[in-house]
Amino acid sequence: MKIVHFIPAFSVGGIASVARIVVLGLATESADELEIWSMLRMRDVTGDPDALAYEQAYKEEMERAGVCVRFLDKKLGKDRLGCMRRTRALFKTVRPDVLHLHLAGYTAYVVLALYGLRTRLVETIHSVVVSKQLLRRVLLNRKTERFVAICQSVYDVLREKLCVPPEKIALIYNAVDLSVFQANARRTDEPARTLLSVGRIDEEKNQAMLLDVMLHLKTLCSGEPPKLLVAGDGKLLETLRERSAQMGLDDLVTFLGMRRDIDMLLKGADIYVLTSKYEGLSISILEAMASGLPVVATDVGGNWELVDQGVTGLLSPSGDALAVAKNIHSLLCDHEARARMSAATREKVGRFSQEEAARLHRALYAGLCNCN
């Protein structure tokens, strides 16, 4: 089979990470002809040298695995018709057996660009928040042969809000390369010293609430509060750095910017914290679990499917900074709870392996193409 995955950009985290894990897993486990297309080049999105370096590293990793990489060269915020023409021409040249979309807001452009052509379209829905719901029900649902829901919460959105019949939905959970992340030899008989949060710095991930959490911890802790490391880049990074200073948290909170050594940061942390307003199935939580970290997170999206309350971590209501702080505080000196949760996270995350995700995706494609 010839399989193409189509993503917005080779950017850090999120959609690009999900596609990367699946495509590299397929490259290892099958003899299929694989390509990955990117709607944008990072040079047209940002001048950040770290982002450009990440795109190059992503591209080179794919090529080493035998995956063909192509760019549609869409310009940010414009060039829609030109990009649609290029997409149609490229599709007619490559003729993939399956075109797997991870495009969110760009999906409609691709579906319209391929109108009238014989296509087997698969689309992964990455979040419980889905835009253009009416357009999806009227057009996109009919043109897409299968939807991949990355967790039960997304499956429920597809069924209840987008009216997709169950036979058109494949529930395939996000995955991680378990060989990359290893539990360190952290001593759970000592107080926890380091909190870590990883993600794009924006409204959705709600790192602003982390600052309120740290203020509460300063009050709750009788001794020195833990340090918080926040890894990630985004439009709110400088704003939050300034706010942290204004709140007197410079000695406790460090915004690291974009990092490519997340596995090493996880090895040095004691508790993983995520305060998102909404999620699909968090890759960063999966990576934290693979590293043996207890997780304190907001109860949004598919977080409940990863964080078993009191077993692999603790969940708090979305937007409740005090509840998050209290959950963190309860773990800081509870050595036994952290040790128990560390073991439980490592055990549970085994179900979310790259190999299993690749196997399920290939079975989906084979079913659509009626081949083995």
Coordinates of C-alpha atoms in Angstrom, one line a residue:
M1 CA 0.0 0.0 0.0
K2 CA 1.0 3.6 -0.5
I3 CA 0.1 5.6 2.6
V4 CA 0.3 9.4 2.9
H5 CA 0.0 11.3 6.2
F6 CA -0.8 15.0 5.8
I7 CA 0.0 17.4 8.6
P8 CA -0.1 21.2 9.0
A9 CA 3.7 21.6 9.8
F10 CA 6.7 19.9 11.3
S11 CA 6.2 21.7 14.6
V12 CA 7.0 20.6 18.1
G13 CA 4.3 18.6 19.9
G14 CA 0.7 18.0 19.3
I15 CA -0.5 16.8 15.8
A16 CA 3.0 16.5 14.4
S17 CA 4.1 14.3 17.2
V18 CA 1.2 12.0 16.8
A19 CA 1.8 11.6 13.1
R20 CA 5.5 11.1 13.7
I21 CA 5.0 8.2 16.1
V22 CA 2.5 6.5 13.7
V23 CA 4.5 7.0 10.5
L24 CA 7.8 5.8 12.1
G25 CA 6.0 2.9 13.6
L26 CA 4.6 1.9 10.2
A27 CA 8.0 2.3 8.6
T28 CA 9.4 -0.2 11.1
E29 CA 6.6 -2.7 11.1
S30 CA 5.5 -2.8 7.4
A31 CA 6.8 -2.7 3.9
D32 CA 4.3 -0.1 2.8
E33 CA 5.3 2.9 0.7
L34 CA 5.1 5.9 3.1
E35 CA 5.0 9.6 2.6
I36 CA 4.4 12.6 4.9
W37 CA 3.2 15.9 3.5
S38 CA 3.4 19.2 5.3
M39 CA 1.0 22.1 4.5
L40 CA 3.5 24.7 5.7
R41 CA 7.2 25.3 6.0
M42 CA 8.3 26.6 9.4
R43 CA 10.2 29.4 7.7
D44 CA 6.8 30.8 6.6
V45 CA 5.5 30.6 10.2
T46 CA 8.4 31.7 12.4
G47 CA 12.0 32.8 12.2
D48 CA 12.8 31.0 15.4
P49 CA 16.0 29.0 14.8
D50 CA 15.0 26.3 17.2
A51 CA 11.7 25.7 15.3
L52 CA 13.6 25.6 12.0
A53 CA 16.1 23.2 13.4
Y54 CA 13.3 20.9 14.7
E55 CA 11.7 20.9 11.3
Q56 CA 15.0 19.9 9.7
A57 CA 15.6 17.2 12.3
Y58 CA 12.0 15.8 11.8
K59 CA 12.5 15.7 8.0
E60 CA 15.8 14.0 8.3
E61 CA 14.5 11.4 10.7
M62 CA 11.7 10.6 8.3
E63 CA 14.0 10.3 5.3
R64 CA 16.3 7.9 7.3
A65 CA 13.3 5.7 7.9
G66 CA 12.6 5.6 4.2
V67 CA 9.6 8.0 4.3
C68 CA 9.3 10.5 1.5
V69 CA 8.8 14.1 2.7
R70 CA 7.0 16.7 0.7
F71 CA 5.9 20.3 1.3
L72 CA 2.9 22.1 -0.1
D73 CA 4.4 25.5 0.7
K74 CA 1.2 27.2 1.7
K75 CA 1.7 30.8 3.0
L76 CA 0.3 31.4 6.4
G77 CA -3.1 33.1 6.2
K78 CA -3.2 33.2 2.4
D79 CA -2.6 31.2 -0.8
R80 CA -5.6 28.9 -0.2
L81 CA -6.5 28.4 -3.8
G82 CA -2.9 28.0 -4.9
C83 CA -2.4 25.4 -2.2
M84 CA -5.6 23.6 -3.2
R85 CA -4.3 23.4 -6.8
R86 CA -0.9 22.1 -5.7
T87 CA -2.6 19.5 -3.4
R88 CA -4.7 18.2 -6.2
A89 CA -1.8 18.0 -8.6
L90 CA 0.4 16.2 -6.1
F91 CA -2.4 13.7 -5.2
K92 CA -2.8 12.9 -8.9
T93 CA 0.9 12.4 -9.3
V94 CA 1.5 10.2 -6.1
R95 CA -1.9 8.4 -6.2
P96 CA -1.9 7.2 -2.6
D97 CA -4.1 4.3 -1.6
V98 CA -4.9 6.1 1.6
L99 CA -4.6 9.8 2.4
H100 CA -4.6 10.2 6.2
L101 CA -5.3 13.8 7.3
H102 CA -4.2 15.4 10.5
L103 CA -5.1 18.9 9.4
A104 CA -7.7 20.3 11.8
G105 CA -8.8 23.6 10.2
Y106 CA -7.2 22.8 6.8
T107 CA -9.2 19.7 6.2
A108 CA -12.0 21.4 4.2
Y109 CA -9.4 22.8 1.7
V110 CA -8.0 19.3 1.0
V111 CA -11.4 17.7 0.7
L112 CA -12.5 20.4 -1.8
A113 CA -9.2 20.2 -3.6
L114 CA -9.7 16.5 -4.2
Y115 CA -13.4 16.8 -5.2
G116 CA -14.2 14.4 -8.0
L117 CA -11.1 12.2 -7.5
R118 CA -11.2 8.7 -6.1
T119 CA -9.8 8.9 -2.7
R120 CA -9.7 6.9 0.5
L121 CA -9.6 9.6 3.2
V122 CA -8.9 8.9 6.8
E123 CA -8.9 11.8 9.3
T124 CA -7.6 11.8 12.9
I125 CA -9.5 14.0 15.3
H126 CA -7.0 15.3 17.8
S127 CA -9.2 17.3 20.2
V128 CA -12.6 17.3 21.8
V129 CA -13.0 20.8 20.4
V130 CA -13.8 20.5 16.7
S131 CA -14.3 23.5 14.5
K132 CA -16.7 23.9 11.5
Q133 CA -19.1 21.4 12.9
L134 CA -21.9 22.2 10.4
L135 CA -19.5 22.0 7.4
R136 CA -18.3 18.7 8.8
R137 CA -21.8 17.2 9.1
V138 CA -22.8 18.4 5.6
L139 CA -19.6 17.7 3.6
L140 CA -16.6 16.3 5.4
N141 CA -18.3 13.4 7.1
R142 CA -19.6 12.1 3.8
K143 CA -16.2 12.4 2.0
T144 CA -14.1 10.8 4.9
E145 CA -14.2 7.0 4.9
R146 CA -12.8 6.6 8.4
F147 CA -12.2 8.8 11.4
V148 CA -9.6 8.0 14.0
A149 CA -10.6 9.0 17.5
I150 CA -7.5 9.3 19.7
C151 CA -9.5 8.6 22.9
Q152 CA -13.0 7.8 24.1
S153 CA -13.8 11.4 24.8
V154 CA -13.0 12.3 21.1
Y155 CA -15.1 9.2 20.0
D156 CA -18.0 10.6 22.0
V157 CA -17.7 14.0 20.3
L158 CA -17.7 12.3 16.9
R159 CA -20.8 10.4 17.7
E160 CA -22.8 13.0 19.6
K161 CA -21.8 16.3 18.1
L162 CA -20.8 15.4 14.6
C163 CA -23.3 12.5 14.1
V164 CA -20.6 10.2 12.6
P165 CA -21.9 6.6 12.6
P166 CA -19.9 4.1 14.7
E167 CA -18.9 2.0 11.8
K168 CA -16.9 5.0 10.4
I169 CA -14.9 5.5 13.6
A170 CA -11.7 3.7 14.7
L171 CA -10.7 4.2 18.3
I172 CA -6.9 4.2 18.2
Y173 CA -5.2 5.8 21.2
N174 CA -2.2 8.1 20.9
A175 CA 1.1 6.4 21.6
V176 CA 4.7 7.1 22.5
D177 CA 8.0 5.4 21.8
L178 CA 8.5 3.7 25.1
S179 CA 12.2 3.0 24.4
V180 CA 12.9 6.8 24.6
F181 CA 11.5 7.4 28.1
Q182 CA 12.9 5.7 31.1
A183 CA 12.1 6.0 34.8
N184 CA 15.0 7.5 36.6
A185 CA 16.4 6.4 40.0
R186 CA 14.5 9.2 41.7
R187 CA 14.4 8.7 45.5
T188 CA 10.7 8.8 46.6
D189 CA 11.9 8.6 50.2
E190 CA 12.8 12.3 49.9
P191 CA 10.5 15.3 49.4
A192 CA 9.6 16.2 45.8
R193 CA 11.7 19.2 44.6
T194 CA 10.8 19.6 40.9
L195 CA 7.5 20.0 39.1
L196 CA 7.5 19.9 35.3
S197 CA 4.9 21.0 32.7
V198 CA 5.4 20.6 28.9
G199 CA 3.3 22.1 26.1
R200 CA 2.7 24.9 23.7
I201 CA 2.4 28.2 25.7
D202 CA -1.1 29.4 24.9
E203 CA -4.6 29.8 26.2
E204 CA -5.5 26.2 25.5
K205 CA -2.7 24.8 27.6
N206 CA -3.4 27.4 30.3
Q207 CA 0.1 27.8 31.8
A208 CA -1.2 31.1 33.2
M209 CA -3.0 29.0 35.9
L210 CA 0.3 27.4 36.8
L211 CA 1.4 30.7 38.2
D212 CA -1.6 30.8 40.5
V213 CA -0.9 27.2 41.5
M214 CA 2.6 28.2 42.6
L215 CA 1.3 31.1 44.6
H216 CA -1.0 28.7 46.4
L217 CA 1.9 26.3 47.0
K218 CA 3.9 29.1 48.6
T219 CA 1.1 29.4 51.2
L220 CA 0.4 25.6 51.6
C221 CA 4.1 24.6 52.0
S222 CA 5.5 25.0 55.5
G223 CA 9.0 24.8 54.1
E224 CA 10.5 25.7 50.7
P225 CA 8.0 25.1 47.9
P226 CA 9.1 23.0 44.9
K227 CA 10.5 24.5 41.7
L228 CA 8.4 24.5 38.5
L229 CA 10.0 24.1 35.1
V230 CA 7.8 24.9 32.1
A231 CA 9.0 23.7 28.7
G232 CA 7.5 24.9 25.5
D233 CA 7.2 27.9 23.2
G234 CA 4.2 29.9 22.1
K235 CA 2.6 33.3 21.7
L236 CA 2.1 33.8 25.5
L237 CA 5.7 32.9 26.5
E238 CA 7.0 36.4 27.1
T239 CA 3.7 37.5 28.6
L240 CA 3.9 34.8 31.2
R241 CA 7.5 35.4 32.0
E242 CA 6.7 39.0 32.7
R243 CA 3.6 38.0 34.8
S244 CA 5.7 35.5 36.8
A245 CA 8.2 38.3 37.7
Q246 CA 5.4 40.6 38.7
M247 CA 4.0 37.9 41.0
G248 CA 7.3 37.4 42.7
L249 CA 7.8 33.8 41.4
D250 CA 11.1 34.2 39.6
D251 CA 12.8 32.1 42.2
L252 CA 10.3 29.3 41.8
V253 CA 9.2 29.2 38.1
T254 CA 11.5 28.9 35.1
F255 CA 10.1 29.1 31.5
L256 CA 12.6 27.1 29.5
G257 CA 11.3 27.8 26.0
M258 CA 11.3 25.1 23.3
R259 CA 13.3 22.1 24.3
R260 CA 14.3 18.9 22.5
D261 CA 15.5 17.0 25.5
I262 CA 12.1 16.4 27.1
D263 CA 13.1 12.9 28.1
M264 CA 16.0 14.3 30.2
L265 CA 13.7 16.9 31.8
L266 CA 11.3 14.2 32.7
K267 CA 14.1 12.1 34.3
G268 CA 15.0 15.0 36.5
A269 CA 11.4 15.8 37.7
D270 CA 9.3 14.5 40.6
I271 CA 5.7 15.3 39.6
Y272 CA 4.2 16.2 36.2
V273 CA 1.6 18.9 36.1
L274 CA -0.8 19.8 33.2
T275 CA -3.5 22.6 33.6
S276 CA -5.1 22.5 30.1
K277 CA -8.5 23.9 29.4
Y278 CA -9.1 21.1 27.0
E279 CA -7.3 18.1 25.5
G280 CA -7.6 15.2 23.3
L281 CA -5.2 12.5 24.6
S282 CA -2.2 14.3 26.0
I283 CA 1.2 13.1 24.5
S284 CA 3.0 15.0 27.3
I285 CA 1.1 13.0 29.9
L286 CA 1.9 9.7 28.1
E287 CA 5.6 10.7 28.1
A288 CA 5.5 11.6 31.8
M289 CA 3.9 8.2 32.6
A290 CA 6.5 6.4 30.5
S291 CA 9.1 8.2 32.7
G292 CA 7.4 7.0 35.9
L293 CA 6.1 10.4 37.0
P294 CA 2.9 10.8 39.1
V295 CA 0.6 13.2 37.1
V296 CA -1.5 16.1 38.5
A297 CA -3.8 17.4 35.8
T298 CA -7.1 19.1 35.1
D299 CA -10.0 16.8 34.3
V300 CA -10.5 17.7 30.7
G301 CA -10.7 15.7 27.4
G302 CA -9.1 12.3 27.6
N303 CA -7.0 13.0 30.8
W304 CA -9.4 10.8 32.8
E305 CA -8.5 7.9 30.5
L306 CA -4.8 8.2 31.5
V307 CA -4.9 9.5 35.1
D308 CA -6.7 7.0 37.3
Q309 CA -7.6 9.0 40.4
G310 CA -5.3 8.1 43.2
V311 CA -3.6 5.4 41.2
T312 CA -1.5 7.0 38.4
G313 CA -2.1 10.6 39.6
L314 CA -4.7 13.1 40.7
L315 CA -7.3 15.1 38.7
S316 CA -8.6 18.5 39.5
P317 CA -11.5 20.5 38.0
S318 CA -10.6 22.7 35.1
G319 CA -9.7 26.2 36.2
D320 CA -9.3 25.4 39.9
A321 CA -5.8 26.5 40.7
L322 CA -6.3 25.8 44.5
A323 CA -7.4 22.2 43.8
V324 CA -4.4 21.6 41.6
A325 CA -2.1 23.1 44.3
K326 CA -3.7 20.9 47.0
N327 CA -3.2 17.8 44.9
I328 CA 0.5 18.6 44.3
H329 CA 0.9 19.4 48.0
S330 CA -0.5 16.1 49.0
L331 CA 2.2 14.3 47.0
L332 CA 5.2 16.4 47.9
C333 CA 6.0 14.6 51.1
D334 CA 3.9 11.4 50.6
H335 CA 6.8 9.2 49.6
E336 CA 4.7 6.0 49.5
A337 CA 2.0 7.5 47.2
R338 CA 4.6 8.8 44.7
A339 CA 6.3 5.5 44.6
R340 CA 3.1 3.7 44.2
M341 CA 1.9 6.0 41.4
S342 CA 5.3 5.9 39.7
A343 CA 5.0 2.1 39.4
A344 CA 1.4 2.3 38.2
T345 CA 2.1 4.9 35.5
R346 CA 4.9 2.7 34.0
E347 CA 2.6 -0.3 34.0
K348 CA -0.4 1.5 32.4
V349 CA 1.5 3.3 29.7
G350 CA 2.6 -0.1 28.2
R351 CA -0.8 -0.1 26.5
F352 CA 0.0 3.0 24.5
S353 CA 3.0 1.7 22.6
Q354 CA 4.2 2.9 19.1
E355 CA 4.1 -0.7 17.9
E356 CA 0.4 -1.1 18.9
A357 CA -0.6 2.1 17.3
A358 CA 1.2 1.2 14.0
R359 CA -0.5 -2.3 14.0
L360 CA -4.0 -0.8 14.4
H361 CA -3.4 1.9 11.8
R362 CA -2.2 -0.6 9.3
A363 CA -5.1 -2.9 9.9
L364 CA -7.4 0.1 9.3
Y365 CA -5.7 0.9 6.0
A366 CA -5.7 -2.8 4.9
G367 CA -9.4 -3.0 5.6
L368 CA -10.1 0.0 3.5
C369 CA -8.0 -1.3 0.7
N370 CA -9.2 -4.9 1.1
C371 CA -5.6 -6.2 1.3
N372 CA -3.4 -8.0 3.8

